[in-house]
Tab-separated table of C-alpha atoms in Angstrom:
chain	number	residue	atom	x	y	z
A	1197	UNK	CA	-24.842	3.689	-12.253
A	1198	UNK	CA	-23.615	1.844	-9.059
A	1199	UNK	CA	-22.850	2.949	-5.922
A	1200	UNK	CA	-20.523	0.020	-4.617
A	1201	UNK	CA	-16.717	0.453	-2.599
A	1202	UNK	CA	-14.143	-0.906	-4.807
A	1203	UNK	CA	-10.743	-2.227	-3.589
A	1204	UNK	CA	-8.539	-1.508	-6.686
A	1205	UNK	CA	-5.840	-3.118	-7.413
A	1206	UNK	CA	-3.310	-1.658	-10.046
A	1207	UNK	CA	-0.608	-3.910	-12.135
A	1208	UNK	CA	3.284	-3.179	-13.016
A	1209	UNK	CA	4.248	-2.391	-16.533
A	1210	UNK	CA	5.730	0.455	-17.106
A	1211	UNK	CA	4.526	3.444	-19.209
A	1212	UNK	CA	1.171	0.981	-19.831
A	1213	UNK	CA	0.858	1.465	-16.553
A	1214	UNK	CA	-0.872	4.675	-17.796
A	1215	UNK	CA	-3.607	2.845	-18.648
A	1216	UNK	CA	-4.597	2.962	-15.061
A	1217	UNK	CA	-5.562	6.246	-15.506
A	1218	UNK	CA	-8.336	5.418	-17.980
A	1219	UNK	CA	-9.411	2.874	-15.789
A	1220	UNK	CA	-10.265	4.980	-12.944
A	1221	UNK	CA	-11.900	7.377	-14.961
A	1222	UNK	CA	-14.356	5.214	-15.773
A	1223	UNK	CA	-14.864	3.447	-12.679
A	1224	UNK	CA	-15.658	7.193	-11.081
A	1225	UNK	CA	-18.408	7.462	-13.979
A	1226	UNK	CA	-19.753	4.658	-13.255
A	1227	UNK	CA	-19.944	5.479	-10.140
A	1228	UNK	CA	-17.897	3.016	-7.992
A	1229	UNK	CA	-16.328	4.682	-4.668
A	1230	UNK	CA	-12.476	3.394	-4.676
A	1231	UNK	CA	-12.114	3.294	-0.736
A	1232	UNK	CA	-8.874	1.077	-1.202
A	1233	UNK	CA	-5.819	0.901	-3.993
A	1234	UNK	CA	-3.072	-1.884	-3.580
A	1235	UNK	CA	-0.283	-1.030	-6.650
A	1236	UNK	CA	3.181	-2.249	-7.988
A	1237	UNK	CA	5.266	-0.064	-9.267
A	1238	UNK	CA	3.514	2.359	-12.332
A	1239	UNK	CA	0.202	1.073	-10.373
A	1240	UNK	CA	1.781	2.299	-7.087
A	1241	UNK	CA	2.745	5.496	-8.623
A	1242	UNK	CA	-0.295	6.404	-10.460
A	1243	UNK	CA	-2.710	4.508	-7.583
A	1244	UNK	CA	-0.803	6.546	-5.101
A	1245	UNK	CA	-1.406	10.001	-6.831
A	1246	UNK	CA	-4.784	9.165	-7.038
A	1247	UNK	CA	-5.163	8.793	-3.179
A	1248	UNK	CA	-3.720	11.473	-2.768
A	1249	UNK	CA	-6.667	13.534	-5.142
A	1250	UNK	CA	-4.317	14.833	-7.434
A	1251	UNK	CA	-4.631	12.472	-10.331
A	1252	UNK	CA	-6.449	15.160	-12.724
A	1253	UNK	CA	-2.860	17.196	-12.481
A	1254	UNK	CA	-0.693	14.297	-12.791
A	1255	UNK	CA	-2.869	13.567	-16.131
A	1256	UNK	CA	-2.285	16.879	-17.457
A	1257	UNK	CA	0.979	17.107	-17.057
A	1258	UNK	CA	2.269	13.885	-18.528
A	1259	UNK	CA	-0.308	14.291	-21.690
A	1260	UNK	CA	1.811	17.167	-22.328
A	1261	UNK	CA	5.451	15.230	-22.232
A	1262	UNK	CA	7.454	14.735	-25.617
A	1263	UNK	CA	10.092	12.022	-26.347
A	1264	UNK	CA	12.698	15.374	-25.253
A	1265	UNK	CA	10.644	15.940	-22.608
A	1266	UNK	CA	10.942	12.314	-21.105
A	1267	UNK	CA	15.069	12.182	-21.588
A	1268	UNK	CA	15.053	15.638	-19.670
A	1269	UNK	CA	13.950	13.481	-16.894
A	1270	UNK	CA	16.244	11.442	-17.250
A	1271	UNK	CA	19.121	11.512	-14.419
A	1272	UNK	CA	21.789	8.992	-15.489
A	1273	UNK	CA	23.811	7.154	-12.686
A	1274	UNK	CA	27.141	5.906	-13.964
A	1275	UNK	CA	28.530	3.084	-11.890
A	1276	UNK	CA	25.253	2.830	-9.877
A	1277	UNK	CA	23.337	0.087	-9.494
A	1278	UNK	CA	21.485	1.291	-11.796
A	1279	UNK	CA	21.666	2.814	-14.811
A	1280	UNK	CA	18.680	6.217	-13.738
A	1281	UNK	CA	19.167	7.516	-10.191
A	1282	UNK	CA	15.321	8.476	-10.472
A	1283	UNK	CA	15.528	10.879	-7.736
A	1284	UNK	CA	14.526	13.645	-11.197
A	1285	UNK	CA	11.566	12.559	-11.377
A	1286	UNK	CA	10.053	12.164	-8.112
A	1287	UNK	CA	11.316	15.811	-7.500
A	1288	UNK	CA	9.142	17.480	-10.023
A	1289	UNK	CA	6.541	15.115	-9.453
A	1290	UNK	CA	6.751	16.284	-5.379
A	1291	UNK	CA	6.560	20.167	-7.255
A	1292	UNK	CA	3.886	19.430	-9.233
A	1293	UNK	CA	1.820	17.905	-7.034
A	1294	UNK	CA	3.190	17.640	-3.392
A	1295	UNK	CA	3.795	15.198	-1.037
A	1296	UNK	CA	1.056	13.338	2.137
A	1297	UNK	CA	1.927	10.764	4.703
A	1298	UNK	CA	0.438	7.684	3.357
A	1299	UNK	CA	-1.654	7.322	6.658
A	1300	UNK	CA	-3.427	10.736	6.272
A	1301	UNK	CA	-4.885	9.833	2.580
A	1302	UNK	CA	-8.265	9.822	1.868
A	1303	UNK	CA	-8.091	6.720	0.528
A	1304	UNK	CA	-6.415	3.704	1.725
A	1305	UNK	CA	-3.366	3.026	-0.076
A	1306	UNK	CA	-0.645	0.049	-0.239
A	1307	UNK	CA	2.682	0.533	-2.146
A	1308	UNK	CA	4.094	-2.947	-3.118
A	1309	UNK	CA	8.048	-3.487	-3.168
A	1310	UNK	CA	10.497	-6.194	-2.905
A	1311	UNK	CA	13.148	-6.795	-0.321
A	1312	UNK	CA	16.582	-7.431	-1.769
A	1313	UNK	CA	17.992	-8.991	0.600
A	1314	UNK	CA	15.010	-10.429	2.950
A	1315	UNK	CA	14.164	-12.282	-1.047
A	1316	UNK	CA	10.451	-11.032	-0.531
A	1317	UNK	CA	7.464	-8.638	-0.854
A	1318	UNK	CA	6.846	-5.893	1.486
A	1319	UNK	CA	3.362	-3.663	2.179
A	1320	UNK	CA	4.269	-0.700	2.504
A	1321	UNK	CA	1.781	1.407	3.861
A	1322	UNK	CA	2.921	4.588	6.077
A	1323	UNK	CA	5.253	6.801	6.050
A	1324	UNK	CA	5.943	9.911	2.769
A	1325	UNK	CA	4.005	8.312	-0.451
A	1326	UNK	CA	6.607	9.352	-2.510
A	1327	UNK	CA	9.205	7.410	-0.799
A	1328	UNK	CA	7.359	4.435	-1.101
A	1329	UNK	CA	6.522	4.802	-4.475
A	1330	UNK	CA	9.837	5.544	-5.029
A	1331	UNK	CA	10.827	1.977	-3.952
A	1332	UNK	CA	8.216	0.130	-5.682
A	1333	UNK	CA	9.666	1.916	-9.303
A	1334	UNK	CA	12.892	0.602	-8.938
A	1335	UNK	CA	13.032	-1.451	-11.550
A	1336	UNK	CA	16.340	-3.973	-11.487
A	1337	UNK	CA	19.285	-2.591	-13.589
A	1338	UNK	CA	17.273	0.208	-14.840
A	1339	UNK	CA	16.737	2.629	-11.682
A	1340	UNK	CA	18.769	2.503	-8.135
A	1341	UNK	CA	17.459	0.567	-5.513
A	1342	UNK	CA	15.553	2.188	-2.854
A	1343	UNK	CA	17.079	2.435	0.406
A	1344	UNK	CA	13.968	2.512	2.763
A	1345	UNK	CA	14.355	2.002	6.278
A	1346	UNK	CA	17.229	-0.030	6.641
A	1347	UNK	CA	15.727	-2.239	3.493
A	1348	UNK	CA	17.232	-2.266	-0.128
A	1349	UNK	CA	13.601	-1.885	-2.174
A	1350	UNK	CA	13.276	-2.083	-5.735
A	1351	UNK	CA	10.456	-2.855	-7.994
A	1352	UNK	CA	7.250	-4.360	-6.685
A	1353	UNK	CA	6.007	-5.694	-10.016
A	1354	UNK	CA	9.677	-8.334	-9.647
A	1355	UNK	CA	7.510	-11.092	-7.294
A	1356	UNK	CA	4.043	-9.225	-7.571
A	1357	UNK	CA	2.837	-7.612	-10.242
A	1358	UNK	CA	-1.017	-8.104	-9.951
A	1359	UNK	CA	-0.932	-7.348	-5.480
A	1360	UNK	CA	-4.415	-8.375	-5.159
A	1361	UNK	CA	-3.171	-10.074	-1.407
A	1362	UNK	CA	-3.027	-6.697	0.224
A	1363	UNK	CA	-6.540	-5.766	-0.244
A	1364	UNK	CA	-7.834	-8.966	1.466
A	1365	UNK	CA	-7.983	-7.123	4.623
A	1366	UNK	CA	-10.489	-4.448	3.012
A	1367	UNK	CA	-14.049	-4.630	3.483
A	1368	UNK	CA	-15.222	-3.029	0.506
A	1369	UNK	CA	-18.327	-4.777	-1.908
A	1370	UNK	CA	-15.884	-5.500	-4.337
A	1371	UNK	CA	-12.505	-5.689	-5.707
A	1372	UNK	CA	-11.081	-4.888	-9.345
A	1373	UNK	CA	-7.596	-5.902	-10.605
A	1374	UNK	CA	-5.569	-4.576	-13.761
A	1375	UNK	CA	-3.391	-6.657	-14.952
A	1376	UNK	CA	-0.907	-4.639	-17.768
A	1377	UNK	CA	0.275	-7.764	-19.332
A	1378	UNK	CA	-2.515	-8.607	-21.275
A	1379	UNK	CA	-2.997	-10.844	-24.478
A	1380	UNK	CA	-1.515	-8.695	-27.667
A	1381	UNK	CA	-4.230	-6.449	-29.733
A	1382	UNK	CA	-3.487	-7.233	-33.205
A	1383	UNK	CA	-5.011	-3.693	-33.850
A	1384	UNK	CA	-2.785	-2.117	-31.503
A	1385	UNK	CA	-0.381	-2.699	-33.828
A	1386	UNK	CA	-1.718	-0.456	-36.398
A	1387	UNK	CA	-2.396	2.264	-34.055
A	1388	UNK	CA	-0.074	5.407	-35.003
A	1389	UNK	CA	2.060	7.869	-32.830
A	1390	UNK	CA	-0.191	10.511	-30.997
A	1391	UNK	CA	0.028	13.367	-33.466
A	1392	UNK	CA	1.719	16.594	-32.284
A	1393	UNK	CA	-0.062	18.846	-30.221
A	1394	UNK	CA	0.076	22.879	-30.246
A	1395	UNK	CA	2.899	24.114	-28.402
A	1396	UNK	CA	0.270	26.587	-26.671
A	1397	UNK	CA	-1.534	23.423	-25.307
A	1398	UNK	CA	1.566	22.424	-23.320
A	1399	UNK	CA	3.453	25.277	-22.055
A	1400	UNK	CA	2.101	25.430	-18.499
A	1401	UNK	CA	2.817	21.880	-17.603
A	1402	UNK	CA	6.468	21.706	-19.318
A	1403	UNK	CA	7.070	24.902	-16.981
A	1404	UNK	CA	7.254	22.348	-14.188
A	1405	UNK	CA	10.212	20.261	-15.821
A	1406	UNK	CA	12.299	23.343	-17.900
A	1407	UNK	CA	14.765	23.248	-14.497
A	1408	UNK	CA	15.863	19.908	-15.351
A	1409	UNK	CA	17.361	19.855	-18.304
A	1410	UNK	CA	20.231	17.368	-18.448
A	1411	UNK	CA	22.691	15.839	-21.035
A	1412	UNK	CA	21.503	12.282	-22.192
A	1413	UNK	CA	24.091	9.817	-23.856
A	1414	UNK	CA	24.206	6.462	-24.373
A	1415	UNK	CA	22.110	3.664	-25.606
A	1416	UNK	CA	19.210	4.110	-23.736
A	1417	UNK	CA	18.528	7.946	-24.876
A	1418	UNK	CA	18.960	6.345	-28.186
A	1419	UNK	CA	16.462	3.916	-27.737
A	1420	UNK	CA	14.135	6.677	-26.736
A	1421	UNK	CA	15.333	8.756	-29.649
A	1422	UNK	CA	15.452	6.757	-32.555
A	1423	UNK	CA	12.585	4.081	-34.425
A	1424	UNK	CA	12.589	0.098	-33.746
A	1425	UNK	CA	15.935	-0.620	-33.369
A	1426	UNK	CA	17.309	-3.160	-36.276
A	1427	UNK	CA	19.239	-5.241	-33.367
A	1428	UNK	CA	18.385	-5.969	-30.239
A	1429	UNK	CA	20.561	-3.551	-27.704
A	1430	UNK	CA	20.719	-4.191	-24.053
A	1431	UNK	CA	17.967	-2.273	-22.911
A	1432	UNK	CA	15.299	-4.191	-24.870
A	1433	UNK	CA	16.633	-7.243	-23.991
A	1434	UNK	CA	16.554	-6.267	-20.155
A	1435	UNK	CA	12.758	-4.974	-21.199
A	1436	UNK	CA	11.420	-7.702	-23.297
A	1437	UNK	CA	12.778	-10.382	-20.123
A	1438	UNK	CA	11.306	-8.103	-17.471
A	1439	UNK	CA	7.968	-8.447	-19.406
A	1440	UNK	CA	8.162	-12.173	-19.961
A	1441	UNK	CA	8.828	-12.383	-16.234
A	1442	UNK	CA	5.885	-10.438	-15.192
A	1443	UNK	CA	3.639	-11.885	-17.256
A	1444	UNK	CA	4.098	-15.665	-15.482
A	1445	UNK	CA	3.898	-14.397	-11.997
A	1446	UNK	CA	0.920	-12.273	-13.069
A	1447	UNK	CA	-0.838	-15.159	-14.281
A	1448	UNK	CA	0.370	-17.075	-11.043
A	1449	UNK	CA	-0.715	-14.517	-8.564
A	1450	UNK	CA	-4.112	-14.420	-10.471
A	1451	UNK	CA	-4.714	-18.237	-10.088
A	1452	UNK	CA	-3.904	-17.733	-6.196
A	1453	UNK	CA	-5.888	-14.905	-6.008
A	1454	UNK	CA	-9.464	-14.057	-7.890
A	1455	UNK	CA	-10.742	-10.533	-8.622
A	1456	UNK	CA	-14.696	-9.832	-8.864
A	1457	UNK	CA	-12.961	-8.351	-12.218
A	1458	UNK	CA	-10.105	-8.331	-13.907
A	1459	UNK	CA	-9.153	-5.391	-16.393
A	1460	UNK	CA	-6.137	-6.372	-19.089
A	1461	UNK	CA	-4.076	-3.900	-20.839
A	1462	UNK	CA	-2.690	-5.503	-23.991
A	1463	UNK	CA	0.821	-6.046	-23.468
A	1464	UNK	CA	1.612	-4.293	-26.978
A	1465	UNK	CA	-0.225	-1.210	-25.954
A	1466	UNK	CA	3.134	0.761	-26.147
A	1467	UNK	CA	6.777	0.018	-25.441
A	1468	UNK	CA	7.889	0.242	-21.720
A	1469	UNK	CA	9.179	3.592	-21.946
A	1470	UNK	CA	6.703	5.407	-24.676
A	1471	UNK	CA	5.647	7.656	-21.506
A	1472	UNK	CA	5.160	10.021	-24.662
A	1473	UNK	CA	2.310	8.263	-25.505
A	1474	UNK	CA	0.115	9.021	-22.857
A	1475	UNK	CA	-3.036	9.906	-24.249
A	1476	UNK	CA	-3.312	6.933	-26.594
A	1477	UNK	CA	-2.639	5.002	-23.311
A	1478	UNK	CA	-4.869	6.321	-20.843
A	1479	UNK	CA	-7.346	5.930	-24.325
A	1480	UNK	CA	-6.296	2.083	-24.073
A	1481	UNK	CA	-7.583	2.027	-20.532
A	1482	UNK	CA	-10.641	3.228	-20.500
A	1483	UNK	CA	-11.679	1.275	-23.221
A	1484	UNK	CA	-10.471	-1.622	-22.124
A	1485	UNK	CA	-13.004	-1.195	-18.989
A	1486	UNK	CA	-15.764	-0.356	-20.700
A	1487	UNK	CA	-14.891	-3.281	-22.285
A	1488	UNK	CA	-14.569	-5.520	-19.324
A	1489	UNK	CA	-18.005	-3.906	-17.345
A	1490	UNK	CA	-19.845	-4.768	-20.204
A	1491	UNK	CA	-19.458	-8.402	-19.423
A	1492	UNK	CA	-19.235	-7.914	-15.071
A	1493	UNK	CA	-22.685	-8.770	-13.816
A	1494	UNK	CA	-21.792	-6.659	-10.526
């Protein structure tokens, strides 16, 4: 049991990004105080809901989602730049578990994005959470652009998906990374679906998303819907890039920038939008820590 600060610093990778979830569990067990979280996009969101003490809800709720469940979310923008408006999901998300200035948090907290048209990263770190959180989820192509301040935001994870730099300021004893783009798990790949849960177990969190039922067509609802696809569509092309991408600036930023410890989600954990598969995820997580604090001297 240790009783060191931690600046923690979560990765982008969509619904892996769940993992993060099992990683601070275990960190709090072990007794590390997180005093500081830097995240990019599903590290902002989850890092940011954490600061904001209301990670044990957030938990709950999305163990509970369903493949249906996750396309109810789903708010399709036709001739957007983008193909989800998003603005679904952070308003249940503000329902189920409210909203804080980022400057009155418990914990300090740094939402990474990236500036359209200034071609960089920005800190963002005051102001609502969820609106910066909002920009650093905006994935390219796949959810609108953020307008934030007179910026055009969208993903963090797009030029920083490991934003160890904004915890160089902190002060704490030591500072943990997560990196979701990991080296593949061969036994991952044997690991089957979550099996159902009672419908009893669920019903109080899927009360906060039965307003929000919505129509969803097209190829990505498919995608969602259906097994591996026997072609590649558009959407896991646009997925499969995105996570090529990430992983060589990942491994980039991590050169520029060393972690006391580094925490790796294997990249074939789950696909990028098996949100449904939370509890194997956050399972992933945890033991990947364990894993990693078995070797960490600290």
């Amino acid at each position: 049991m240790t009783n060191k600060s931690l600046s923690l610093v979560l990765g982008s990778g969509g619904a892996r990004g769940l993992g993060h979830i099992g990683v601070i569990e275990v960190l709090e067990e072990r007794g590390y105080r997180i005093e500081s979280i830097a995240g990019s996009s599903m590290g902002a969101l989850i890092g940011g809901i954490y600061a904001m003490g209301k990670l044990e809800a957030y938990r709950d709720w999305v163990c509970a989602l369903d493949r249906s469940d996750v396309l109810k979310l789903l708010d399709l923008s036709f001739g957007a730049p983008g193909l989800i408006k998003g603005d679904r999901i952070m308003e249940v998300l503000r329902e189920l578990i409210g909203d804080r200035r980022i400057e009155d948090l418990p914990i300090a907290f740094t939402a990474v994005a990236t500036d359209l048209d200034a071609r960089r990263e920005i800190w963002i770190d005051e102001g609502p959470l969820f609106d910066a959180i909002r920009a650093s989820i905006a994935i390219p192509t796949l959810v609108t652009p953020a307008h934030y301040r007179g910026r055009t935001l969208v993903d963090g994870g797009l030029l920083n998906p490991v934003p160890i730099a904004p915890t160089l300021r902190d002060g704490t004893d030591l500072t943990f990374a997560v990196n979701l783009n990991g080296h593949r798990d061969p036994k991952l790949d044997e690991v089957a679906e979550d099996p159902p849960r009672p419908a009893g177990e669920v019903d109080k969190y899927r009360a906060a998303i039965n307003g929000f039922v919505d129509k969803v067509t097209g190829k990505l609802a498919d995608t969602l819907r259906d097994d591996e696809p026997p072609e590649l569509g558009l959407f896991e092309v646009l997925n499969r890039s995105l996570d090529m991408m990430q992983g060589a600036v990942s491994r980039l930023k991590l050169a520029a920038h060393h972690p006391d410890l580094l925490i790796e989600i294997p990249r074939n954990t789950c696909q990028t939008y098996e949100f449904y598969r939370a509890a194997h995820i956050i399972a992933v997580g945890r033991r990947q820590t364990e894993r990693a604090l078995r070797e960490f001297p600290g």
